[in-house]
Structures are given as C-alpha cells and as structure tokens.
GROMACS .gro file of C-alpha atoms in nm:
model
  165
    1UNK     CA    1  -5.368  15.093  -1.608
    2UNK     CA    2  -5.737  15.079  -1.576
    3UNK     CA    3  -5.830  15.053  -1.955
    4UNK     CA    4  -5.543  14.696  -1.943
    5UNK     CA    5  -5.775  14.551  -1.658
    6UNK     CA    6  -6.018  14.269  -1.748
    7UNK     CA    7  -6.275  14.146  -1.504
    8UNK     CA    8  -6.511  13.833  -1.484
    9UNK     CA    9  -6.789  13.864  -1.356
   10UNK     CA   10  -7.055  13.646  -1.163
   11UNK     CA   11  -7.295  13.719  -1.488
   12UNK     CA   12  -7.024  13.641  -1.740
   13UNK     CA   13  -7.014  13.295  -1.571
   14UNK     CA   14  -7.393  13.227  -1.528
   15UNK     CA   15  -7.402  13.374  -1.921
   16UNK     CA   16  -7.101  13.109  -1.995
   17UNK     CA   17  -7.285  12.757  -1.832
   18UNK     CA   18  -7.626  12.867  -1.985
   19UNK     CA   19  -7.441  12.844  -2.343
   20UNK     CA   20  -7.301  12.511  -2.242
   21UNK     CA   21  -7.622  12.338  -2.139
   22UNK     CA   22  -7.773  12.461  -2.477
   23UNK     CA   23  -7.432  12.393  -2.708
   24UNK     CA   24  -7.414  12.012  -2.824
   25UNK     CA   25  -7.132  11.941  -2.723
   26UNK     CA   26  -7.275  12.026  -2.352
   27UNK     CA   27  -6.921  12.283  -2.303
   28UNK     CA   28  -6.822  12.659  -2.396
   29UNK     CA   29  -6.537  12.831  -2.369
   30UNK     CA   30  -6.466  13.166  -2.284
   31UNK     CA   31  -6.102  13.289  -2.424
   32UNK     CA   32  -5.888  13.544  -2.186
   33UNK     CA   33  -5.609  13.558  -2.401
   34UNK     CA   34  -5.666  13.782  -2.702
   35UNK     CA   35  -5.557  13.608  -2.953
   36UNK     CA   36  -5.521  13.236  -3.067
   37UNK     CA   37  -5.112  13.333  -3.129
   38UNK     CA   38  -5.086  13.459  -2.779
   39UNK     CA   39  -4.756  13.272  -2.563
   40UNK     CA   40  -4.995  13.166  -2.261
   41UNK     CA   41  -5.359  13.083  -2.362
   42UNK     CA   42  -5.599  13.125  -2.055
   43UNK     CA   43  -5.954  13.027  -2.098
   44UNK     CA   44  -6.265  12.957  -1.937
   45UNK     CA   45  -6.471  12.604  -1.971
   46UNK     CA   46  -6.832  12.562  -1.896
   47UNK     CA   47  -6.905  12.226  -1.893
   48UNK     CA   48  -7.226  12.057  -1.801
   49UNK     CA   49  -7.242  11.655  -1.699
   50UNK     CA   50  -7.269  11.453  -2.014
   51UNK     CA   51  -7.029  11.615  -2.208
   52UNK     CA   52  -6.772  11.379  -2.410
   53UNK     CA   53  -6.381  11.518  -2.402
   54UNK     CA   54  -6.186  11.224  -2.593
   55UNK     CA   55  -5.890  11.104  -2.406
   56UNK     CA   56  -5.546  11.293  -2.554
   57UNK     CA   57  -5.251  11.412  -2.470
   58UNK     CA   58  -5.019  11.734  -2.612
   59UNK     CA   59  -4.750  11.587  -2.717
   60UNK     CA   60  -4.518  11.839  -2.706
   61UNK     CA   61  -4.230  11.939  -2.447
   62UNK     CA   62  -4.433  12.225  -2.361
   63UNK     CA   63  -4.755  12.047  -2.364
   64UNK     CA   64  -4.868  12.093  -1.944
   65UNK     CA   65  -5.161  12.250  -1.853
   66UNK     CA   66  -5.348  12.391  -1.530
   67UNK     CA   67  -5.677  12.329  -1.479
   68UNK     CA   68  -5.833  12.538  -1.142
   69UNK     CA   69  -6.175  12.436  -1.048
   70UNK     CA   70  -6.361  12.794  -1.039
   71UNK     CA   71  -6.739  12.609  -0.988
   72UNK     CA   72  -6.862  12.287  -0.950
   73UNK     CA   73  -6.660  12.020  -0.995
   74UNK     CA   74  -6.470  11.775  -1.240
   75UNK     CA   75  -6.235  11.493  -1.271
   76UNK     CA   76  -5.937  11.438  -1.460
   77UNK     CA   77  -5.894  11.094  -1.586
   78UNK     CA   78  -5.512  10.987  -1.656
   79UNK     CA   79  -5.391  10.665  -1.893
   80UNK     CA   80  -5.139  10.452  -2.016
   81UNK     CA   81  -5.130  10.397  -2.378
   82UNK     CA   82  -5.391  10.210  -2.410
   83UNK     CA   83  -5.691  10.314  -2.218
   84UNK     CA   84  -5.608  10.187  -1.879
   85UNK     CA   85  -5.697  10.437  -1.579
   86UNK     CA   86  -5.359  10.538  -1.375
   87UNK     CA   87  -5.480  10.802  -1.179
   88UNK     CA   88  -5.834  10.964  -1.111
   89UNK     CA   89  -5.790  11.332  -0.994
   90UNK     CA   90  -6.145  11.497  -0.874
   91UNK     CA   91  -6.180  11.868  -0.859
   92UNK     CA   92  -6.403  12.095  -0.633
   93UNK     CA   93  -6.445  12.439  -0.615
   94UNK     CA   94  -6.566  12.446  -0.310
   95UNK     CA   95  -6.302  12.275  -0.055
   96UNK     CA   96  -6.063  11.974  -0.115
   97UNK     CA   97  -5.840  11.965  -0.418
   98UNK     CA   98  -5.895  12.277  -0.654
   99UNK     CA   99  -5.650  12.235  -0.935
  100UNK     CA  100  -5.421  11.980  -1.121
  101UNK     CA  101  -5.116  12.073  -1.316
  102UNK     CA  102  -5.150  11.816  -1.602
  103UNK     CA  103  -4.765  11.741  -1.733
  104UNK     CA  104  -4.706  11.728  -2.134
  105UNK     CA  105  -4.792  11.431  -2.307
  106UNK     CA  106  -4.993  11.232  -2.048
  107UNK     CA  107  -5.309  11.102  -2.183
  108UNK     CA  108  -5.575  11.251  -2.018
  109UNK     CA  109  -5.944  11.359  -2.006
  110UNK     CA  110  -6.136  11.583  -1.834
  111UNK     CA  111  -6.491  11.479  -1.700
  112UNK     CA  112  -6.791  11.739  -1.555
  113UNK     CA  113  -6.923  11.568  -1.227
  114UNK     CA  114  -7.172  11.876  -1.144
  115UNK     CA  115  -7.402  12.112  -1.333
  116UNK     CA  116  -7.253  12.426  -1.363
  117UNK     CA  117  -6.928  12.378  -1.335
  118UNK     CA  118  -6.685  12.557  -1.452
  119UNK     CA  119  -6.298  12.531  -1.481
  120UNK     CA  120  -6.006  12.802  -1.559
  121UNK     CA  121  -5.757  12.620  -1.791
  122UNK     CA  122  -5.405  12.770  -1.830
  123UNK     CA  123  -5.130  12.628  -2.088
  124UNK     CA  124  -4.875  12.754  -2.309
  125UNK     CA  125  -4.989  12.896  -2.676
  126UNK     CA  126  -4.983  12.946  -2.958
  127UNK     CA  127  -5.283  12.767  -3.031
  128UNK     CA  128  -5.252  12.546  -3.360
  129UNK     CA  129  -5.569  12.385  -3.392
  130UNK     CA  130  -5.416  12.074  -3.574
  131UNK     CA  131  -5.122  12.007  -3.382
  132UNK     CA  132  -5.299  12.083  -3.046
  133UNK     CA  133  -5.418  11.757  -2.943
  134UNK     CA  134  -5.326  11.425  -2.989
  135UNK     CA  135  -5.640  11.216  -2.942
  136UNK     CA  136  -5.607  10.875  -2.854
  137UNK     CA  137  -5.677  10.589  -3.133
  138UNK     CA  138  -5.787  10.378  -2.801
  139UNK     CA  139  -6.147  10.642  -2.772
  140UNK     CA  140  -6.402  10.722  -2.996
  141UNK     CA  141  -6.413  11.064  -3.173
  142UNK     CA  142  -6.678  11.324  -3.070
  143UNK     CA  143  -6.985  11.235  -3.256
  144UNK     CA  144  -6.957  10.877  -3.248
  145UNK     CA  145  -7.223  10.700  -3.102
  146UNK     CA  146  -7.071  10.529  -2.818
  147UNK     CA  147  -6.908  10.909  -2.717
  148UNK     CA  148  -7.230  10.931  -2.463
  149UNK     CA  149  -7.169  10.575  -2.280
  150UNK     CA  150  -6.792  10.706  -2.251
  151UNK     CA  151  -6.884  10.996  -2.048
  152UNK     CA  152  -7.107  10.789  -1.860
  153UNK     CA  153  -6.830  10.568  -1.799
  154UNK     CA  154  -6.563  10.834  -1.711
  155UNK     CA  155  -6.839  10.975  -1.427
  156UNK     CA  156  -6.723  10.649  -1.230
  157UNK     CA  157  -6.387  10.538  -1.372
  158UNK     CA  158  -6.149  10.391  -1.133
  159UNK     CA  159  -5.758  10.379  -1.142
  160UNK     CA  160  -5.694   9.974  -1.296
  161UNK     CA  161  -6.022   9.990  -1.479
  162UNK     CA  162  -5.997   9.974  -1.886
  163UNK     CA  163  -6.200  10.220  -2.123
  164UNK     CA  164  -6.496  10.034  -2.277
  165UNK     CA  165  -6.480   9.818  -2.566
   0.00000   0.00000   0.00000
C-alpha cells in the first residue's frame, strides 16, 4: 500500500509559490491526478497577488468544482451574464471560511489576496483543454493590457459592482 501513497510536503509547497512568483502569469500548478484523462482531476494552485484568472464558467452538467484554501488566502468572485458581481466569497487558510464548492456553469473567478497562497482545487476530469472553460466575452483575455487593472479591480470587488469598462 505504501508504494500507492503520495505525500505533499511543506517543501513541495514553498518549491510550488517560488515558481509562481517567477512564472508570468504570477500562478503554478501542481497536478495530483496522474493523468490529464483521469475521472477526478485534483491539483494544486500557487498563486501570488496580481495574477489575472478571466471570469468563466464550465459549462457543463458536471462542471462544479472545490476549491480548499491550503495557504494564504483568495476570493472567489461570482457573476451574472454580464459582469455584474453576485456574490464575493473570501478564503483563508487560517480560520473563517476555508473552501467553496463552485456549482457548474456559474461565472466565476478566482482572485489571490495574499502572497503565498495556495489553494487545492478538486473537479471532475477528463481534462479537455478546449472545452474546459468557457471564458466570458464580458473580460479581457490573459495578455491583454487591461488584464492587470482587472486583477486590481477583483482585489476589492463588491457584490452590485460591474467589471470595468
């Protein structure tokens, strides 16, 4: 039974959030499942303050997903259709709410509010890169210029407030 055992260490996660702060995209994940085809894909996510996750949503009946605060802490923004804030969930690891079970096809994003945070993400597989995600036409894509103001602006965003123009 020993050889089926995997362990995470301390070091594994101090290793993961060093490769976030130096990655560009500010995150880095650290897969648990062993493959991408695997029924329940369980994952690691380093993610550092700054770091832009466009709003989506998996729109599929099976598209829910559990995210557990493991260090630090982060928010989970929820939306209507078109970019207005319904619900603000923050995330700690250490007291107060820990985890959020994010239903299928609610728009969504997640937001790092410390360094060094860290969250365990579970959801069902398999992983198909482009059916995955359905990003929202309301939020810029990664790499677009206004991607760092939105993370500034999901730091702070409030349920009734509107994503920026």
């Amino acid at each position: 039974m020993a050889e089926h055992l995997k362990l995470y260490s301390a070091a594994t996660l101090d290793a993961l959030s060093a490769e976030a702060v130096r990655a560009a995209r500010l995150r880095k994940n650290l897969n648990v499942h062993p493959t991408l085809d695997d029924p329940i894909q369980r994952l690691f996510n380093a993610m550092e303050p700054g770091t832009y996750a466009r709003p989506h949503r998996h729109a599929r009946d099976d598209g829910w997903e559990l995210m557990v605060a493991v260090r630090g802490a982060f928010a989970v923004l929820f939306f209507d259709g078109e970019g207005g804030v319904l619900h603000r969930v923050d995330l700690r690891a250490n007291g107060g709410d820990c985890a959020v079970e994010i239903p299928a096809r609610a728009w969504h994003c997640v937001v790092s509010l410390a360094p060094g945070t860290i969250m365990f993400e579970v959801k069902p597989g398999p992983y198909l890169a482009l059916e995955d995600k359905d990003f929202a036409c309301w939020a810029p894509p990664e790499g677009d210029p206004r991607a760092s103001s939105w993370a500034r602006w999901f730091e702070t965003a409030r349920v009734g407030e509107r994503t920026p123009a």
